Tab-separated table of C-alpha atoms in Angstrom:
chain	number	residue	atom	x	y	z
G	1	MET	CA	3.323	28.763	-3.230
G	2	ILE	CA	2.617	25.146	-2.276
G	3	LEU	CA	3.553	23.521	1.028
G	4	VAL	CA	4.630	19.881	0.826
G	5	TYR	CA	3.820	18.459	4.265
G	6	GLY	CA	5.763	15.283	4.944
G	7	LEU	CA	8.802	14.083	3.027
G	8	GLY	CA	9.525	10.371	2.641
G	9	ARG	CA	8.709	8.515	-0.558
G	10	SER	CA	5.582	10.489	-1.426
G	11	GLY	CA	6.728	13.969	-0.382
G	12	LEU	CA	10.070	13.770	-2.163
G	13	GLY	CA	8.272	12.470	-5.247
G	14	VAL	CA	5.983	15.498	-5.097
G	15	LEU	CA	8.957	17.865	-4.804
G	16	ARG	CA	10.620	16.315	-7.854
G	17	PHE	CA	7.325	16.621	-9.738
G	18	LEU	CA	7.033	20.311	-8.815
G	19	ARG	CA	10.686	20.964	-9.615
G	20	LYS	CA	10.196	19.574	-13.109
G	21	ARG	CA	7.458	22.158	-13.603
G	22	GLU	CA	9.461	24.949	-11.946
G	23	LEU	CA	6.653	25.494	-9.456
G	24	PRO	CA	7.534	27.165	-6.127
G	25	ALA	CA	7.080	25.200	-2.913
G	26	ARG	CA	8.372	24.846	0.607
G	27	PHE	CA	8.449	21.726	2.753
G	28	TYR	CA	7.879	20.564	6.317
G	29	ASP	CA	8.157	17.253	8.158
G	30	ASP	CA	7.241	16.389	11.753
G	31	ARG	CA	10.154	13.971	12.023
G	32	PRO	CA	12.664	15.104	9.424
G	33	LYS	CA	15.363	12.677	8.340
G	34	GLU	CA	18.644	14.306	7.406
G	35	ILE	CA	19.014	12.422	4.130
G	36	GLU	CA	15.504	13.417	3.025
G	37	VAL	CA	15.965	17.056	4.032
G	38	GLN	CA	19.224	17.169	2.073
G	39	GLU	CA	17.505	15.812	-1.025
G	40	ALA	CA	14.725	18.394	-0.712
G	41	LEU	CA	17.313	21.160	-0.372
G	42	SER	CA	19.281	19.838	-3.360
G	43	LEU	CA	16.127	20.135	-5.455
G	44	GLY	CA	16.102	23.847	-4.670
G	45	PHE	CA	13.328	23.943	-2.066
G	46	THR	CA	13.528	25.500	1.395
G	47	PRO	CA	11.836	24.377	4.597
G	48	ASP	CA	9.225	26.209	6.627
G	49	TRP	CA	9.915	24.692	10.024
G	50	ASN	CA	7.605	27.141	11.822
G	51	LEU	CA	4.739	26.855	9.313
G	52	GLU	CA	4.544	30.600	9.101
G	53	GLY	CA	3.705	30.932	5.406
G	54	ASP	CA	0.281	31.392	3.870
G	55	TYR	CA	-0.381	28.536	1.476
G	56	PRO	CA	-3.375	28.181	-0.834
G	57	GLU	CA	-2.572	24.481	-1.219
G	58	VAL	CA	-0.902	21.909	1.028
G	59	VAL	CA	0.110	18.552	-0.456
G	60	ALA	CA	0.068	16.257	2.575
G	61	ALA	CA	1.742	12.847	2.606
G	62	PRO	CA	-0.768	9.996	3.027
G	63	GLY	CA	0.703	9.036	6.391
G	64	VAL	CA	-0.350	12.394	7.882
G	65	PRO	CA	-3.997	12.222	9.042
G	66	LEU	CA	-6.313	15.043	8.059
G	67	SER	CA	-7.035	15.502	11.757
G	68	HIS	CA	-3.414	16.426	12.445
G	69	PRO	CA	-3.420	19.763	14.321
G	70	HIS	CA	-1.030	21.330	11.807
G	71	LEU	CA	-3.239	20.389	8.856
G	72	GLU	CA	-6.325	21.625	10.667
G	73	ALA	CA	-4.581	24.943	11.419
G	74	LEU	CA	-3.437	25.319	7.806
G	75	LYS	CA	-6.949	24.543	6.586
G	76	ALA	CA	-8.386	27.143	8.980
G	77	ARG	CA	-6.031	29.695	7.395
G	78	GLY	CA	-7.486	28.945	3.956
G	79	ALA	CA	-5.332	26.099	2.662
G	80	LEU	CA	-6.796	23.337	0.534
G	81	ILE	CA	-5.406	19.988	1.723
G	82	LEU	CA	-4.743	17.631	-1.152
G	83	GLY	CA	-2.639	14.581	-1.894
G	84	GLU	CA	-0.309	13.182	-4.485
G	85	ALA	CA	-3.082	11.684	-6.669
G	86	GLU	CA	-4.931	14.993	-6.842
G	87	LEU	CA	-1.728	16.835	-7.764
G	88	ALA	CA	-0.852	14.331	-10.491
G	89	TYR	CA	-4.337	14.569	-11.961
G	90	ARG	CA	-4.335	18.367	-11.984
G	91	LEU	CA	-0.883	18.904	-13.447
G	92	SER	CA	-0.400	16.016	-15.877
G	93	PRO	CA	-2.560	15.213	-18.922
G	94	THR	CA	-1.826	11.474	-18.674
G	95	PRO	CA	-4.991	9.389	-18.179
G	96	ILE	CA	-5.149	7.473	-14.909
G	97	ILE	CA	-6.628	4.108	-13.989
G	98	GLY	CA	-7.392	4.234	-10.252
G	99	ILE	CA	-7.607	1.021	-8.238
G	100	THR	CA	-8.758	0.644	-4.639
G	101	GLY	CA	-10.275	-1.855	-2.222
G	102	THR	CA	-9.572	-3.300	1.187
G	103	ALA	CA	-7.605	-6.213	-0.270
G	104	GLY	CA	-5.979	-6.954	-3.623
G	105	LYS	CA	-5.026	-3.425	-4.678
G	106	THR	CA	-1.368	-4.073	-5.355
G	107	SER	CA	-1.856	-7.303	-7.302
G	108	THR	CA	-4.614	-5.785	-9.425
G	109	THR	CA	-2.491	-2.707	-10.118
G	110	LEU	CA	0.548	-4.746	-11.166
G	111	PHE	CA	-1.577	-7.097	-13.269
G	112	THR	CA	-3.401	-4.255	-15.032
G	113	ALA	CA	-0.221	-2.387	-15.950
G	114	HIS	CA	1.370	-5.646	-17.125
G	115	LEU	CA	-1.615	-6.562	-19.314
G	116	LEU	CA	-1.785	-3.088	-20.848
G	117	ARG	CA	1.921	-3.196	-21.649
G	118	GLY	CA	1.248	-6.512	-23.340
G	119	GLN	CA	-1.304	-4.732	-25.542
G	120	GLY	CA	1.379	-2.284	-26.691
G	121	LEU	CA	0.699	0.629	-24.343
G	122	LYS	CA	3.302	2.313	-22.159
G	123	ALA	CA	1.487	1.666	-18.896
G	124	LEU	CA	3.309	2.424	-15.657
G	125	GLU	CA	2.148	1.610	-12.129
G	126	GLY	CA	2.541	3.825	-9.071
G	127	GLY	CA	0.814	5.370	-6.080
G	128	ASN	CA	0.475	3.270	-2.962
G	129	VAL	CA	2.721	0.739	-4.687
G	130	ASP	CA	6.218	1.939	-5.594
G	131	PRO	CA	7.010	4.343	-7.117
G	132	PRO	CA	4.854	7.372	-6.249
G	133	LEU	CA	2.223	8.227	-8.864
G	134	VAL	CA	3.853	11.610	-9.487
G	135	SER	CA	7.074	9.799	-10.403
G	136	VAL	CA	5.513	7.885	-13.321
G	137	VAL	CA	2.569	9.909	-14.571
G	138	ASP	CA	4.592	12.090	-16.976
G	139	GLU	CA	6.438	9.103	-18.462
G	140	ALA	CA	3.391	6.933	-19.148
G	141	GLU	CA	0.766	6.718	-21.843
G	142	VAL	CA	-1.530	5.592	-19.059
G	143	ALA	CA	-0.771	5.534	-15.334
G	144	VAL	CA	-2.172	2.695	-13.231
G	145	ALA	CA	-2.547	3.975	-9.670
G	146	GLU	CA	-2.984	1.903	-6.539
G	147	LEU	CA	-4.901	4.196	-4.188
G	148	SER	CA	-5.283	3.725	-0.445
G	149	SER	CA	-8.017	5.215	1.714
G	150	PHE	CA	-5.371	7.623	3.055
G	151	GLN	CA	-4.760	8.913	-0.464
G	152	LEU	CA	-8.419	8.988	-1.458
G	153	GLU	CA	-9.555	10.977	1.582
G	154	ARG	CA	-7.685	14.030	0.191
G	155	ILE	CA	-8.929	14.192	-3.399
G	156	HIS	CA	-11.259	16.860	-4.761
G	157	VAL	CA	-11.575	16.865	-8.567
G	158	PHE	CA	-9.505	13.726	-9.234
G	159	ARG	CA	-11.201	11.692	-11.956
G	160	PRO	CA	-9.731	8.427	-13.235
G	161	ARG	CA	-10.709	7.302	-16.734
G	162	VAL	CA	-11.160	3.815	-15.309
G	163	ALA	CA	-11.978	3.265	-11.642
G	164	VAL	CA	-11.611	-0.208	-10.119
G	165	LEU	CA	-13.384	-0.980	-6.836
G	166	LEU	CA	-12.417	-4.414	-5.543
G	167	ASN	CA	-14.103	-4.802	-2.162
G	168	LEU	CA	-15.107	-2.928	0.985
G	169	GLY	CA	-13.990	-4.678	4.164
G	170	VAL	CA	-12.695	-3.497	7.533
G	171	ASP	CA	-9.344	-1.748	7.901
G	172	HIS	CA	-7.669	1.383	9.273
G	173	LEU	CA	-10.242	1.968	12.007
G	174	ASP	CA	-7.501	3.657	14.027
G	175	ARG	CA	-7.238	6.299	11.321
G	176	HIS	CA	-10.792	6.741	10.045
G	177	GLY	CA	-12.658	6.121	13.291
G	178	SER	CA	-15.440	3.979	11.833
G	179	VAL	CA	-16.095	1.482	9.069
G	180	GLU	CA	-18.457	3.997	7.462
G	181	ALA	CA	-15.787	6.710	7.290
G	182	TYR	CA	-13.264	4.222	5.908
G	183	HIS	CA	-15.690	3.107	3.193
G	184	GLN	CA	-16.505	6.706	2.339
G	185	ALA	CA	-12.827	7.445	1.775
G	186	LYS	CA	-12.624	4.469	-0.592
G	187	LEU	CA	-15.764	5.560	-2.444
G	188	ASN	CA	-14.206	8.945	-3.154
G	189	LEU	CA	-12.642	7.154	-6.120
G	190	LEU	CA	-16.067	7.158	-7.759
G	191	LYS	CA	-17.316	10.618	-6.875
G	192	ASN	CA	-16.203	12.474	-10.017
G	193	LEU	CA	-16.855	9.767	-12.620
G	194	THR	CA	-18.892	10.698	-15.701
G	195	PRO	CA	-20.614	8.695	-18.450
G	196	GLU	CA	-17.346	9.035	-20.399
G	197	ASP	CA	-15.490	6.960	-17.793
G	198	ALA	CA	-15.527	3.273	-16.857
G	199	LEU	CA	-16.082	1.593	-13.502
G	200	VAL	CA	-14.851	-1.950	-12.894
G	201	TYR	CA	-16.484	-3.411	-9.806
G	202	ASN	CA	-16.886	-6.601	-7.805
G	203	GLU	CA	-20.524	-7.560	-8.165
G	204	GLY	CA	-20.097	-10.148	-5.421
G	205	ASP	CA	-19.693	-7.445	-2.756
G	206	PRO	CA	-23.114	-5.918	-1.957
G	207	LYS	CA	-21.700	-2.558	-0.819
G	208	VAL	CA	-19.521	-2.296	-3.907
G	209	ARG	CA	-22.391	-3.281	-6.185
G	210	ARG	CA	-24.705	-0.698	-4.607
G	211	ALA	CA	-22.139	2.074	-5.067
G	212	ALA	CA	-21.425	1.034	-8.655
G	213	LEU	CA	-25.059	0.971	-9.709
G	214	ALA	CA	-25.412	4.554	-8.467
G	215	SER	CA	-22.515	5.738	-10.664
G	216	PRO	CA	-23.018	7.323	-14.098
G	217	ALA	CA	-19.901	5.571	-15.443
G	218	ARG	CA	-19.912	2.667	-17.894
G	219	LEU	CA	-20.072	-0.466	-15.784
G	220	TYR	CA	-17.745	-3.453	-16.051
G	221	PRO	CA	-18.664	-6.006	-13.360
G	222	PHE	CA	-16.530	-8.998	-12.425
G	223	THR	CA	-17.201	-11.945	-10.118
G	224	PRO	CA	-14.734	-13.157	-7.482
G	225	GLY	CA	-12.589	-16.177	-8.339
G	226	ASN	CA	-11.563	-19.171	-6.265
G	227	SER	CA	-8.470	-17.429	-4.909
G	228	PRO	CA	-7.410	-13.820	-4.281
G	229	ARG	CA	-4.996	-13.994	-7.236
G	230	GLU	CA	-7.753	-15.185	-9.578
G	231	THR	CA	-10.125	-12.486	-8.320
G	232	ASN	CA	-7.518	-9.766	-8.799
G	233	LEU	CA	-6.696	-11.038	-12.280
G	234	ARG	CA	-10.379	-10.919	-13.248
G	235	ALA	CA	-10.505	-7.295	-12.109
G	236	ALA	CA	-7.339	-6.488	-14.055
G	237	LEU	CA	-8.727	-8.109	-17.201
G	238	GLU	CA	-11.864	-5.984	-16.980
G	239	ALA	CA	-9.805	-2.846	-16.324
G	240	THR	CA	-7.660	-3.616	-19.369
G	241	ARG	CA	-10.706	-4.273	-21.513
G	242	ALA	CA	-12.432	-1.114	-20.264
G	243	TYR	CA	-9.462	1.152	-20.998
G	244	LEU	CA	-8.931	-0.300	-24.473
G	245	GLU	CA	-12.617	0.209	-25.247
G	246	LEU	CA	-12.345	3.841	-24.148
G	247	LEU	CA	-9.556	4.121	-26.740
G	248	GLY	CA	-11.729	2.406	-29.338
G	249	ARG	CA	-9.411	-0.616	-29.491
G	250	PRO	CA	-10.330	-4.292	-29.162
G	251	LEU	CA	-8.499	-6.554	-26.738
G	252	ASN	CA	-5.905	-8.614	-28.639
G	253	THR	CA	-6.453	-12.107	-27.255
G	254	ASP	CA	-3.219	-13.522	-28.684
G	255	LEU	CA	-1.170	-10.842	-26.932
G	256	LEU	CA	-3.240	-11.381	-23.790
G	257	GLN	CA	-2.349	-15.073	-23.701
G	258	GLU	CA	1.341	-14.183	-23.869
G	259	SER	CA	0.965	-11.667	-21.026
G	260	LEU	CA	-0.803	-14.215	-18.828
G	261	LYS	CA	2.299	-16.438	-18.979
G	262	THR	CA	4.414	-13.775	-17.285
G	263	LEU	CA	2.143	-12.252	-14.642
G	264	PRO	CA	4.167	-10.515	-11.902
G	265	SER	CA	4.066	-11.506	-8.239
G	266	PRO	CA	3.722	-8.634	-5.745
G	267	PRO	CA	6.659	-8.342	-3.353
G	268	HIS	CA	6.537	-9.049	0.397
G	269	ARG	CA	3.453	-11.257	0.193
G	270	PHE	CA	4.136	-14.576	1.874
G	271	GLN	CA	7.549	-15.012	0.284
G	272	ILE	CA	9.817	-17.748	1.604
G	273	PHE	CA	13.173	-16.107	1.025
G	274	ALA	CA	15.719	-17.793	3.302
G	275	ARG	CA	16.391	-20.822	5.442
G	276	LYS	CA	18.703	-21.897	8.233
G	277	GLY	CA	18.809	-25.648	8.668
G	278	GLU	CA	15.179	-26.786	8.765
G	279	VAL	CA	13.811	-23.317	9.618
G	280	VAL	CA	12.460	-21.175	6.775
G	281	PHE	CA	11.912	-17.423	6.882
G	282	ILE	CA	8.741	-15.929	5.418
G	283	ASP	CA	8.275	-12.268	4.504
G	284	ASP	CA	4.604	-11.274	4.621
G	285	SER	CA	5.252	-7.686	5.672
G	286	ILE	CA	2.180	-6.432	3.843
G	287	ALA	CA	-0.094	-8.704	5.921
G	288	THR	CA	-1.707	-6.019	8.057
G	289	ARG	CA	-5.289	-7.318	8.017
G	290	THR	CA	-6.758	-10.268	9.890
G	291	PRO	CA	-7.705	-12.384	6.817
G	292	SER	CA	-4.198	-12.033	5.364
G	293	VAL	CA	-2.527	-12.955	8.650
G	294	ALA	CA	-4.891	-15.893	9.177
G	295	ALA	CA	-3.986	-17.212	5.721
G	296	ALA	CA	-0.281	-16.821	6.526
G	297	LEU	CA	-0.588	-18.644	9.843
G	298	GLU	CA	-2.425	-21.494	8.107
G	299	ALA	CA	0.158	-21.773	5.313
G	300	ALA	CA	3.451	-21.312	7.209
G	301	PRO	CA	5.237	-24.532	8.260
G	302	ALA	CA	4.677	-25.207	11.972
G	303	PRO	CA	5.940	-24.595	14.547
G	304	ILE	CA	5.860	-20.878	13.816
G	305	ALA	CA	7.734	-17.985	15.390
G	306	TRP	CA	5.300	-15.181	14.570
G	307	ILE	CA	6.582	-11.594	14.463
G	308	LEU	CA	3.620	-9.359	15.346
G	309	GLY	CA	3.202	-5.630	15.919
G	310	GLY	CA	3.611	-2.037	14.853
G	311	GLU	CA	0.801	0.514	14.858
G	312	ASP	CA	-2.447	-1.354	15.532
G	313	LYS	CA	-5.087	-0.526	12.901
G	314	GLY	CA	-7.958	-1.914	14.953
G	315	ALA	CA	-7.341	-5.533	13.984
G	316	ASP	CA	-9.769	-8.283	14.968
G	317	LEU	CA	-7.688	-10.843	16.879
G	318	GLU	CA	-10.533	-13.234	17.684
G	319	ALA	CA	-10.314	-15.035	14.332
G	320	LEU	CA	-6.617	-15.771	14.898
G	321	ARG	CA	-6.931	-17.557	18.237
G	322	PRO	CA	-7.792	-20.984	16.729
G	323	LEU	CA	-4.516	-20.815	14.781
G	324	LEU	CA	-2.320	-20.291	17.838
G	325	SER	CA	-1.858	-24.057	18.142
G	326	ARG	CA	0.512	-23.728	15.172
G	327	VAL	CA	2.523	-20.969	16.892
G	328	ARG	CA	5.526	-21.740	19.097
G	329	VAL	CA	6.221	-18.122	20.108
G	330	VAL	CA	4.843	-14.636	19.418
G	331	LEU	CA	7.567	-12.018	19.012
G	332	ALA	CA	5.993	-8.642	19.777
G	333	ILE	CA	7.570	-5.570	18.161
G	334	GLY	CA	6.708	-1.922	17.815
G	335	ARG	CA	4.358	0.403	19.599
G	336	ASP	CA	1.382	-1.946	19.884
G	337	GLY	CA	2.903	-5.417	19.534
G	338	PRO	CA	2.851	-6.188	23.273
G	339	LYS	CA	-0.761	-5.043	23.615
G	340	MET	CA	-1.824	-7.087	20.590
G	341	ALA	CA	-0.011	-10.207	21.827
G	342	GLU	CA	-1.696	-9.874	25.207
G	343	ALA	CA	-5.091	-9.544	23.517
G	344	LEU	CA	-4.590	-12.910	21.823
G	345	GLY	CA	-5.475	-14.399	25.189
G	346	GLY	CA	-2.514	-16.514	26.272
G	347	GLY	CA	-1.737	-20.119	25.593
G	348	VAL	CA	1.428	-19.280	23.690
G	349	GLU	CA	4.779	-17.845	24.752
G	350	VAL	CA	5.181	-14.128	24.101
G	351	VAL	CA	8.542	-12.380	23.874
G	352	VAL	CA	8.375	-8.584	23.925
G	353	LEU	CA	11.076	-6.811	21.908
G	354	PRO	CA	11.142	-3.334	23.469
G	355	GLN	CA	13.733	-1.774	21.175
G	356	ALA	CA	12.520	1.540	19.737
G	357	ASP	CA	14.687	1.016	16.660
G	358	GLY	CA	12.826	-1.307	14.323
G	359	ARG	CA	15.916	-2.890	12.824
G	360	ALA	CA	17.296	-3.714	16.259
G	361	ALA	CA	13.920	-5.174	17.254
G	362	LEU	CA	13.806	-7.431	14.197
G	363	ARG	CA	17.382	-8.635	14.725
G	364	GLN	CA	16.483	-9.599	18.286
G	365	ALA	CA	13.225	-11.193	17.125
G	366	VAL	CA	15.081	-13.427	14.662
G	367	ALA	CA	17.628	-14.354	17.344
G	368	GLU	CA	14.855	-15.265	19.816
G	369	ALA	CA	13.098	-17.326	17.147
G	370	LEU	CA	16.229	-19.325	16.353
G	371	LYS	CA	16.734	-20.096	20.042
G	372	ARG	CA	13.346	-21.849	20.068
G	373	LEU	CA	13.052	-23.519	16.659
G	374	GLU	CA	14.885	-26.478	15.185
G	375	ARG	CA	12.405	-26.669	12.312
G	376	GLY	CA	9.325	-24.754	11.161
G	377	SER	CA	9.199	-21.101	10.158
G	378	VAL	CA	9.818	-17.544	11.245
G	379	LEU	CA	6.912	-15.500	9.909
G	380	LEU	CA	6.760	-11.723	9.618
G	381	ALA	CA	3.002	-11.110	9.376
G	382	PRO	CA	2.698	-8.019	11.572
G	383	LEU	CA	-1.068	-7.298	11.511
G	384	ALA	CA	-0.149	-3.622	11.975
G	385	ALA	CA	1.114	-0.573	10.147
G	386	SER	CA	4.852	0.033	10.015
G	387	PHE	CA	5.122	3.788	10.521
G	388	ASP	CA	6.129	3.694	14.185
G	389	GLN	CA	9.493	2.121	13.293
G	390	PHE	CA	9.865	2.050	9.499
G	391	ARG	CA	9.236	4.169	6.412
G	392	ASP	CA	6.678	1.665	5.117
G	393	TYR	CA	5.996	-2.052	4.879
G	394	GLN	CA	8.763	-2.446	2.292
G	395	ASP	CA	11.332	-0.906	4.615
G	396	ARG	CA	10.120	-3.281	7.342
G	397	ALA	CA	10.512	-6.228	4.964
G	398	GLN	CA	14.019	-5.172	4.013
G	399	ALA	CA	14.984	-4.843	7.686
G	400	PHE	CA	13.668	-8.364	8.338
G	401	ARG	CA	15.683	-9.803	5.465
G	402	GLU	CA	18.816	-8.003	6.624
G	403	ALA	CA	18.358	-9.428	10.114
G	404	VAL	CA	17.891	-12.968	8.799
G	405	TYR	CA	20.994	-12.882	6.610
G	406	ALA	CA	23.042	-11.266	9.383
G	407	LEU	CA	22.167	-14.189	11.672
G	408	GLY	CA	23.148	-16.923	9.245
G	409	GLY	CA	20.149	-17.307	6.976
G	410	GLU	CA	20.873	-18.480	3.443
G	411	PRO	CA	18.826	-17.696	0.338
G	412	TRP	CA	16.019	-20.189	-0.145
G	413	ILE	CA	16.029	-22.119	-3.405
G	414	PRO	CA	12.731	-23.832	-4.254
G	415	SER	CA	12.890	-27.543	-4.903
G	416	SER	CA	12.526	-28.461	-8.548
G	417	SER	CA	10.657	-31.658	-7.700
């Protein structure tokens, strides 16, 4: 009997995956949502709200830290704590390409799956990017998995045929406690590789290069490009080449050229999606790291109403202070938004949105922004995780868009000139 700890996108995906295999399981969630509980029940699973069962394995959602008292108690009773990627690897024969790094994971994942499809393979993406890995692994010839540090900290025998390590920066210090622990979680992607597997790595990152050279896998280095998109595309090209070579197939350059004409753009990354008069609205909900937010603040039309906050991941605010001259107002949402705005050091108006409900907070944030701007931009670049008020960054983005349209925003149409 397996316990699925945490519902949401990942946990419900796991339950569907287990149901397909007619494997017994029960479920638990710290903050159960009625609609999710009903779906779990409709799949034929029952809850264990008191965690009284003895479970050899617990599949824990990535948002639940391994240090959670319930997980520690279950582990003390003999349970092995694993995650969605481990489960998919163990129960499905489909080969997996695993992609991780501090930045660029989603783009590289989407690019790699797109390029492989262009070569005639049924490649499907999943994992940290929608949908869950367990939702696509059985339908694919090869599954391309975006893997976060949260997912990688709970793998054991997981072994991708191609591993892609993009970079090792600073992130999620609130969760992992130190840069070293965060990097170690990322490097778990490499720990089970063999000489039969391939490792695509960024040779411009010294820590990545050192880890790669210690791996027994076949090495496919790439060098960073002049932009994040170019860098991520170079990684995806090497991942595509590496997987085809494992199959004994050459890369078809004619098909590749066709695929390059239709590369996808990841959602919720600095997307101008609406306008009201001379004010544009920009969705950069996935901007949870300082470099991404700095780039957004530099690119957004000034003056900017900046929506900031959520669950602070240990962000460095110092690098953002020189950009505050472009900001008209900081709109602080979520658990840590007020604290983060205060840490910016003043010099700009701060409006605290105290609503516990994230959608209500974003509606008020948009209203406050429109009171202050006649031109410029309203930028959602939160520099924080979303889990205090939303399911994930995509839910946060959708709530922002709903708020904008409810308050008179109109879809933005790019100029053809």
